[in-house]
Short mmCIF file of C-alpha atoms in Angstrom, two decimals:
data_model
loop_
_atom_site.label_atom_id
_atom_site.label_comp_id
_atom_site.label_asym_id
_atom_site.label_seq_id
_atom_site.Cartn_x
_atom_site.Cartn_y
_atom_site.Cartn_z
CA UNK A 1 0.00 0.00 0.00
CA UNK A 2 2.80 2.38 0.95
CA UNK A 3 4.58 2.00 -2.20
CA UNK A 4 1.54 2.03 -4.62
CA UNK A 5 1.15 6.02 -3.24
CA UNK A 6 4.87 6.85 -3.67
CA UNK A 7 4.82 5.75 -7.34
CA UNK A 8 1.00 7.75 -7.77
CA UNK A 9 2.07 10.84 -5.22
CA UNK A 10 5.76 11.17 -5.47
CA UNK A 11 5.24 13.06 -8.41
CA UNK A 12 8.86 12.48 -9.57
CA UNK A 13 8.49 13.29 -13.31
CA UNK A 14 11.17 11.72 -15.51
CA UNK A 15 12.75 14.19 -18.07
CA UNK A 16 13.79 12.06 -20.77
CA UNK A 17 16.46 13.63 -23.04
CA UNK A 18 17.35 12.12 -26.37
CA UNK A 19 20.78 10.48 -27.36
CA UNK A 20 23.56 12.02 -25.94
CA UNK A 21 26.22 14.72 -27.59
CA UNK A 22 28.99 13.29 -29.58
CA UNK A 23 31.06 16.22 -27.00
CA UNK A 24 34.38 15.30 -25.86
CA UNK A 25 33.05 15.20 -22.62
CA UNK A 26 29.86 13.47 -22.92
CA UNK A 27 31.70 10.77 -24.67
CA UNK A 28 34.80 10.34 -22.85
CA UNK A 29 33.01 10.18 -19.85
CA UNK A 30 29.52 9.47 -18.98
CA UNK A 31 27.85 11.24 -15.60
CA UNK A 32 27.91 9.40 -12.62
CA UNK A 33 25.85 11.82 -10.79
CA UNK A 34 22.43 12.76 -11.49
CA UNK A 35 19.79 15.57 -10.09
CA UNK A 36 16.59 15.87 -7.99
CA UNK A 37 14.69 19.53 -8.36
CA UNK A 38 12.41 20.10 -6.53
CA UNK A 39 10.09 22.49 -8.23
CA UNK A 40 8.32 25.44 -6.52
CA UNK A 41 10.76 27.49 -5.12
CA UNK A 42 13.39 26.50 -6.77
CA UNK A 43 12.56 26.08 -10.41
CA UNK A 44 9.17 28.49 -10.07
CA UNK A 45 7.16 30.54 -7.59
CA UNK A 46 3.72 29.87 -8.80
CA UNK A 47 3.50 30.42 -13.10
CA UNK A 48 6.66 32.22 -13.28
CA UNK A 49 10.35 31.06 -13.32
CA UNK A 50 13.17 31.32 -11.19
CA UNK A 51 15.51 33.31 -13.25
CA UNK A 52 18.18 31.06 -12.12
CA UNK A 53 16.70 28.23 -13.63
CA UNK A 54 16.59 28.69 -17.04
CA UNK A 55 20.31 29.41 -16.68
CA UNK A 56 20.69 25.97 -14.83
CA UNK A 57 18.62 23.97 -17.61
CA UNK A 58 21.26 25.48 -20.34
CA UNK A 59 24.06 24.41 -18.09
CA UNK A 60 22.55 21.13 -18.10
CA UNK A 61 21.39 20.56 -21.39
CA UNK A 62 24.67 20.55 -25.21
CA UNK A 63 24.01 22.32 -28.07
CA UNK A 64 20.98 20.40 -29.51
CA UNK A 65 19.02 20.93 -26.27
CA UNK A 66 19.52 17.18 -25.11
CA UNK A 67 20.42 16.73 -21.53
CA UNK A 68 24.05 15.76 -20.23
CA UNK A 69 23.04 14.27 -16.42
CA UNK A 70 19.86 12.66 -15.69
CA UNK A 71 17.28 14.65 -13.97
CA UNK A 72 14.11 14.04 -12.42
CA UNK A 73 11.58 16.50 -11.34
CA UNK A 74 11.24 15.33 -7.15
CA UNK A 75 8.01 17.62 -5.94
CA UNK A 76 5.09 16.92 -3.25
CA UNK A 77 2.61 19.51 -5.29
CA UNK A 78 -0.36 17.09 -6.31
CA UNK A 79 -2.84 19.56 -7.25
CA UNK A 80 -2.69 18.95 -10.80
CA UNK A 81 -2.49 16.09 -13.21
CA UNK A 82 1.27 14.78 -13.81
CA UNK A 83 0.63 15.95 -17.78
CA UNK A 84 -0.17 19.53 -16.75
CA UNK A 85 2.34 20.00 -14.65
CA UNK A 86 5.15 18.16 -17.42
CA UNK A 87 4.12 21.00 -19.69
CA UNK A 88 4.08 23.81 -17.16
CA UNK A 89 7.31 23.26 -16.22
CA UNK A 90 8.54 22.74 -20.17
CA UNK A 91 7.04 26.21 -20.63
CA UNK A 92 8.65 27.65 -17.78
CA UNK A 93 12.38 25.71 -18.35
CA UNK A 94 12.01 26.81 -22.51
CA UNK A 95 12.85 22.92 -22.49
CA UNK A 96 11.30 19.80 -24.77
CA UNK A 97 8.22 18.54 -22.90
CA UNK A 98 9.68 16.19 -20.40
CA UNK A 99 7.15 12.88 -20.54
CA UNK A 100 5.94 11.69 -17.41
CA UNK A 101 5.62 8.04 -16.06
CA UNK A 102 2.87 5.76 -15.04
CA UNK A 103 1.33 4.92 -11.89
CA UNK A 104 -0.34 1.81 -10.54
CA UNK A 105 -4.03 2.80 -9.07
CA UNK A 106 -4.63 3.20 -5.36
CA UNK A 107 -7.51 2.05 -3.40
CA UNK A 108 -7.63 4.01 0.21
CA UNK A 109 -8.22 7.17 1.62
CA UNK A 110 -6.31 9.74 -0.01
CA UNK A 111 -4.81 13.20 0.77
CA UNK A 112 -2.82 14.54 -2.44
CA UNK A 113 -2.86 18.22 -1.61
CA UNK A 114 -4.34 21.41 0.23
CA UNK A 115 -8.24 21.59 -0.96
CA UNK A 116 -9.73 24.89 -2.43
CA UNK A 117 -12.80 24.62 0.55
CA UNK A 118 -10.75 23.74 3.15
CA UNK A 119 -13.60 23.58 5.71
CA UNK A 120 -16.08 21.32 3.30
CA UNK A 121 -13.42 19.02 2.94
CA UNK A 122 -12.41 18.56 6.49
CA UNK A 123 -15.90 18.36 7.19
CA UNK A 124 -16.21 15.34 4.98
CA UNK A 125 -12.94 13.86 5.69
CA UNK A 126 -14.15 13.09 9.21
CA UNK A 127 -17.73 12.04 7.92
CA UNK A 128 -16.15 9.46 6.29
CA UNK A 129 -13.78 8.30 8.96
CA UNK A 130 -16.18 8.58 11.89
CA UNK A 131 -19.11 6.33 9.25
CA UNK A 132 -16.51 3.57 8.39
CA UNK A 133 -16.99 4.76 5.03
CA UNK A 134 -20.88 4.92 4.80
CA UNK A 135 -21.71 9.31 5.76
CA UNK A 136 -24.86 8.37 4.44
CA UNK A 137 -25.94 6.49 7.59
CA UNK A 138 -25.84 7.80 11.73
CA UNK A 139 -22.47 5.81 12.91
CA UNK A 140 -23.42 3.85 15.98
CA UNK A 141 -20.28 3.72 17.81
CA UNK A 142 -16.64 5.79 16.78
CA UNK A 143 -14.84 3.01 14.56
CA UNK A 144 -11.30 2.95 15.92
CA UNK A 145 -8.76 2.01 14.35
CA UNK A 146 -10.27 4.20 11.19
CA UNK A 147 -10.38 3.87 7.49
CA UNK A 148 -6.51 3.56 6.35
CA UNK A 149 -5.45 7.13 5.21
CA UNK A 150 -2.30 7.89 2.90
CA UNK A 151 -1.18 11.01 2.95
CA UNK A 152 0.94 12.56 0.19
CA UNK A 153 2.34 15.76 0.62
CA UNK A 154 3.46 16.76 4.23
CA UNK A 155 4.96 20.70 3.68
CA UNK A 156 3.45 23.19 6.09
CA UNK A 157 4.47 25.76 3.62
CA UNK A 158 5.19 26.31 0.36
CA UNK A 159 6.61 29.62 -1.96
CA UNK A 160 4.39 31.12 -4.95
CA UNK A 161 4.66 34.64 -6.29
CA UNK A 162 3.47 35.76 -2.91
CA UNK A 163 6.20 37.13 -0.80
CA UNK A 164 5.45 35.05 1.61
CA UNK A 165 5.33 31.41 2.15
CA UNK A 166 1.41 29.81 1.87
CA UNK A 167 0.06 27.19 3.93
CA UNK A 168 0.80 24.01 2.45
CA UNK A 169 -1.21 20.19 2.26
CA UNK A 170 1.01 19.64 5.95
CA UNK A 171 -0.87 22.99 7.22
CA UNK A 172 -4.10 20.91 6.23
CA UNK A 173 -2.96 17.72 7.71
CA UNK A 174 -2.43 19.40 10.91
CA UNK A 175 -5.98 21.09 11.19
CA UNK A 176 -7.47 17.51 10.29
CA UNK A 177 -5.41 15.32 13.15
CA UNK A 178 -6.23 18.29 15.75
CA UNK A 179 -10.14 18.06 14.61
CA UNK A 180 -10.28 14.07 14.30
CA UNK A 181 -8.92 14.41 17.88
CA UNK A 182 -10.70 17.15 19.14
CA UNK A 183 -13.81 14.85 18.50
CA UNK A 184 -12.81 11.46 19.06
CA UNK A 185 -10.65 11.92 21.87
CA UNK A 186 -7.85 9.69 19.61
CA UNK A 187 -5.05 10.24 17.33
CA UNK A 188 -5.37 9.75 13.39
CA UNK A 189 -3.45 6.93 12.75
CA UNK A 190 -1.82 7.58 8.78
CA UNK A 191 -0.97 4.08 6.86
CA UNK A 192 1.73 5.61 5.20
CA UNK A 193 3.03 9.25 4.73
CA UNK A 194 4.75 9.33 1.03
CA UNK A 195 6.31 12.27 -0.53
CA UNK A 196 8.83 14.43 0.82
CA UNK A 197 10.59 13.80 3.45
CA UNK A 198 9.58 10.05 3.08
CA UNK A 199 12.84 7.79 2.38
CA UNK A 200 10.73 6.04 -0.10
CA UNK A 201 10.39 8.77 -2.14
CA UNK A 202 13.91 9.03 -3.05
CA UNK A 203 14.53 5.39 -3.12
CA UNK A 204 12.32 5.24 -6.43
CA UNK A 205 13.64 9.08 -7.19
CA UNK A 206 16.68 7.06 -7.70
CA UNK A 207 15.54 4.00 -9.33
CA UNK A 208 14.04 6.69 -11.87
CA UNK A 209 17.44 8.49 -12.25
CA UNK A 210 19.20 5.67 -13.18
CA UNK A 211 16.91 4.15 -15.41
CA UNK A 212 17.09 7.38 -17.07
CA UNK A 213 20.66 6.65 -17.21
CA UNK A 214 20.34 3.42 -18.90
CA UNK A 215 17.96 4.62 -21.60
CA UNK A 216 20.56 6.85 -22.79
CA UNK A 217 23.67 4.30 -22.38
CA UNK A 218 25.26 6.06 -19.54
CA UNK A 219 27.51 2.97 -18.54
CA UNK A 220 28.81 4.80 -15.52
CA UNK A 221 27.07 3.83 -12.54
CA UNK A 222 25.72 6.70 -10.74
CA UNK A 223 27.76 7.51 -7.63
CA UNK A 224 25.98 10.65 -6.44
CA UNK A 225 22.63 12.84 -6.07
CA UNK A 226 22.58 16.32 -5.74
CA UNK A 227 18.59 16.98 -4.04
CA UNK A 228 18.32 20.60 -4.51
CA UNK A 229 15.54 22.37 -2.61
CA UNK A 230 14.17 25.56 -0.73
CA UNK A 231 12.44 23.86 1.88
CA UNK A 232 14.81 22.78 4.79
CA UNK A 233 11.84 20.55 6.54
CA UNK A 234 10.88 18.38 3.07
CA UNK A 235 13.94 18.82 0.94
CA UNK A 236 16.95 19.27 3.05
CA UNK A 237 14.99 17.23 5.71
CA UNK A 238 14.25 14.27 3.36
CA UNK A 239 17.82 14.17 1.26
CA UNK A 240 19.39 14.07 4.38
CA UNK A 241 17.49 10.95 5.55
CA UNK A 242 18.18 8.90 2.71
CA UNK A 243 22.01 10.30 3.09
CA UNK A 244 21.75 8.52 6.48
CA UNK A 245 19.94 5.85 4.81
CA UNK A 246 22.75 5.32 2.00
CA UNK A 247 25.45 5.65 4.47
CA UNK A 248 23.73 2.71 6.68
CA UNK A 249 23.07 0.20 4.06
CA UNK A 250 27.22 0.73 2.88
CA UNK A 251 27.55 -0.33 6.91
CA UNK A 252 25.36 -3.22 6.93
CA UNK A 253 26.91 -4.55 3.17
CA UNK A 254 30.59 -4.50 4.85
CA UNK A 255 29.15 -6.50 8.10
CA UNK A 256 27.91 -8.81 5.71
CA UNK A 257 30.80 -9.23 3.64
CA UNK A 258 29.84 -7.45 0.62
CA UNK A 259 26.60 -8.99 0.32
CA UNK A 260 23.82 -6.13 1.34
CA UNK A 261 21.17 -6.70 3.24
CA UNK A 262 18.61 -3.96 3.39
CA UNK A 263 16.41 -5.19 6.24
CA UNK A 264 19.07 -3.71 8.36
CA UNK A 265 18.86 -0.21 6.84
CA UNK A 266 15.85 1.14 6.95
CA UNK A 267 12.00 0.35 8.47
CA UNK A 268 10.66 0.93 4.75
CA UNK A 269 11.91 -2.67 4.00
CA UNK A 270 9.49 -3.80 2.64
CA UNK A 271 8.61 -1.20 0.36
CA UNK A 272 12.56 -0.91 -1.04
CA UNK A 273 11.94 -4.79 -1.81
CA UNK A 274 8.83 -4.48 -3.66
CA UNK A 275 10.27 -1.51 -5.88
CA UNK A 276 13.61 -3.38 -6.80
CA UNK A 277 13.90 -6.74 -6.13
CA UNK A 278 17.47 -6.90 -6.18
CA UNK A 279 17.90 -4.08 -3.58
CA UNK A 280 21.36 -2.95 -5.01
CA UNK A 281 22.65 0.29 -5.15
CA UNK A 282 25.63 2.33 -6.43
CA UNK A 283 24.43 5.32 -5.48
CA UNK A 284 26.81 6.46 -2.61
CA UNK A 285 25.68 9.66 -0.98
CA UNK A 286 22.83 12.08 -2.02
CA UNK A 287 23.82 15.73 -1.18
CA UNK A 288 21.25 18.31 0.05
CA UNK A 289 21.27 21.35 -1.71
CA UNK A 290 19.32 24.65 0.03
CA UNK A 291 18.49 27.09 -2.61
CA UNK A 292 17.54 31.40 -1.09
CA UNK A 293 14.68 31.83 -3.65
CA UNK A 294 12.11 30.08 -2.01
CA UNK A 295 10.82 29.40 1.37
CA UNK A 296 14.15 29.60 2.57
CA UNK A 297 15.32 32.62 2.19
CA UNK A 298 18.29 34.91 3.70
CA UNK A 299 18.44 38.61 2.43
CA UNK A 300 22.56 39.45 3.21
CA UNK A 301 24.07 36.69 0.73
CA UNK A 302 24.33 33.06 1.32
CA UNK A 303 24.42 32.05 4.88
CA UNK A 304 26.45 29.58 6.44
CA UNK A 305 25.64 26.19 7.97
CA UNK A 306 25.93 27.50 11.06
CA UNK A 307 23.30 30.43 10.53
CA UNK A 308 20.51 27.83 8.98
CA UNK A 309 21.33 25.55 11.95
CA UNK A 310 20.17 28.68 14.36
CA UNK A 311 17.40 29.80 11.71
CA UNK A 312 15.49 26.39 11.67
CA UNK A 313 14.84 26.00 15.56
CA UNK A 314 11.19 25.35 14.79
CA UNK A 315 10.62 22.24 13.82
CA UNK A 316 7.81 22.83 10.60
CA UNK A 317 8.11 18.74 9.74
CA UNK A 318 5.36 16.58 10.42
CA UNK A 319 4.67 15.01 13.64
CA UNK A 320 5.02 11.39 13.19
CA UNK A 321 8.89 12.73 12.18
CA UNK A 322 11.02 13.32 14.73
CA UNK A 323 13.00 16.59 14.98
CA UNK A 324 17.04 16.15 14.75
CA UNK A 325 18.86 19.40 14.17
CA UNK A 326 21.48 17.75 11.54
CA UNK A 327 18.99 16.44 9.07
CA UNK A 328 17.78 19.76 8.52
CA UNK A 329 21.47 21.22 7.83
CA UNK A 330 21.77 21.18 3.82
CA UNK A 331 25.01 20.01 2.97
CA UNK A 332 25.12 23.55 0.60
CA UNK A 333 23.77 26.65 0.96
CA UNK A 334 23.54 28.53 -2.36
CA UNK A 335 21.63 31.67 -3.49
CA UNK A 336 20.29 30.31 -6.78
CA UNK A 337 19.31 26.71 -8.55
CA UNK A 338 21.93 28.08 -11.38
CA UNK A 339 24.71 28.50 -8.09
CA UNK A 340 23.23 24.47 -7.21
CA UNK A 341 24.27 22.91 -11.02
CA UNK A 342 27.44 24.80 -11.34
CA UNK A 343 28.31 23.53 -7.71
CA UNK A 344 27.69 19.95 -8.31
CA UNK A 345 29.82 19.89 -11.86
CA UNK A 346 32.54 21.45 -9.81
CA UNK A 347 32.48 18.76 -7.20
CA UNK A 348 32.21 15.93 -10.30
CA UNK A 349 35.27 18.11 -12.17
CA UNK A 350 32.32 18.45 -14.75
CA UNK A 351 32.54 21.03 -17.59
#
């Protein structure tokens, strides 16, 4: 169940470029790094586009407008279909339309993103979970445990053109666990919470990079991700985790002699198995990047880490995630998503 709503609500949209350049350095060497953006904040604040980023793309992309890396679009918005939002951000980017890929269904209760009618939805929301299902009849007794929920999109706030951040789907979430208890006395119990910061999430982010990778004959494997976000709580937050992640299953695969065994690195397990049977990665470490135009933002240059680290005292994650100070310290602090790119080719002596 948990994985069937990553692959619908991780909304990680594969941009698919064509063959690569016949460049000296595209050829020579193939990338063994690849790119997670998120998307508002970073790429755009609402219809309009970071000015950084269509700098970025053109770093990214040779001459015929193919890309170098593999990229893949990593964003918790669900409030529109994957199509619409392929073609938004192709518009945005000046970029080919990047094609998007497909999604088992999903049978459950579930939250993809803040409603318009915030108050008719939460009304209905806890219709259906104090009915079992059925608002049409009068519920004789509180059903407890509820109707499974799955919950998609935890970010309490989120950047548009506005100049300040708006309240989020994780804003909603919160006013729905505070009613559900506020009436039944109990706590909303979620069957899985998928998006970002969820490890899962960038588990199959990476599964998509590197089948990306494959498609275009990349041999190299891919060694490194660069997450680049504005949101320390989802995308610093969540990078960080599956850093921590990464680094624990390299642990557990020396213990074991080289063989790995996942079950020791991560709760997910089961999940991880059911997306790739074979459990192997090459994927060493996955950098978090903290971008300044979005709902992080710092108005005298870039900060340091120290700065952020005294900034982000308020934990604005989820509650069923626990708050630890270093997951929310990016391992970069840039002003720009342009600043991000040129930063990671440096680091992969990438021209």
């Amino acid at each position: 169940m948990a994985l069937r709503g990553c692959l619908r609500a991780g909304r990680a949209l594969l941009r698919a470029a064509g063959p690569p350049a016949r460049g000296v350095c595209a050829a020579a060497r193939p990338p063994a790094f690849g790119f997670l953006f998120d998307v508002d904040g970073v790429l755009v604040r609402g219809s309009q586009p970071v000015p950084a980023a269509r700098r970025a793309f053109q770093r990214l992309a040779d001459g015929s407008g193919r890309l170098r890396v593999p990229v893949v679009f990593l964003t918790n918005a669900g409030n529109c279909l994957r199509s619409d939002k392929a073609q938004e951000l192709s518009r945005a980017l000046e970029m080919q339309p990047p094609p998007t890929t497909g999604f088992p269904t999903i049978e459950g209760v579930i939250l993809f993103g803040e409603p318009v009618r915030w108050e008719t939805s939460l009304q209905l929301i806890i219709d259906v979970l104090l009915s079992n299902g059925n608002p049409g009849a009068e519920p004789q007794a509180v059903p407890y445990p509820h109707l499974p929920i799955l919950a998609c999109n935890m970010d309490l706030l989120w950047m548009a053109e506005a100049k300040m951040p708006r309240f989020g789907h994780g804003t909603f979430l919160l006013c729905l666990e505070d009613i559900y208890k506020k009436v039944t006395g109990r706590e909303l119990k979620y069957e899985a919470l998928i998006g970002k910061p969820s490890t899962v999430t960038y588990r199959y982010a990476e599964y998509l990079i590197k089948q990306q990778a494959e498609k275009q004959g990349w041999k190299a494997p891919i060694r490194h991700l660069y997450a680049v976000g504005d949101n320390p709580m989802s995308d610093v937050y969540g990078a960080n985790l599956y850093n921590n992640y990464l680094k624990s299953a390299q642990q557990n695969q020396v213990r074991a002699g080289g063989k790995r065994n996942p079950q020791a690195a991560s709760p997910q397990t089961e999940d991880y198995l059911e997306l790739r049977k074979d459990c192997n990665s090459s994927v060493e470490s996955c950098y978090s990047i903290l971008v300044c135009t979005g709902v992080y933002r710092h108005d005298n240059g870039v900060p340091s880490k120290t700065e952020q680290c005294t900034t982000e005292a308020v934990f604005h994650g989820h509650r069923d995630f626990c708050f630890d100070p270093s997951l929310v310290e990016a391992s970069y602090i840039v002003q720009d998503v342009n600043d991000a790119v040129q930063l990671a080719f440096k680091k992969e002596n990438w021209s």
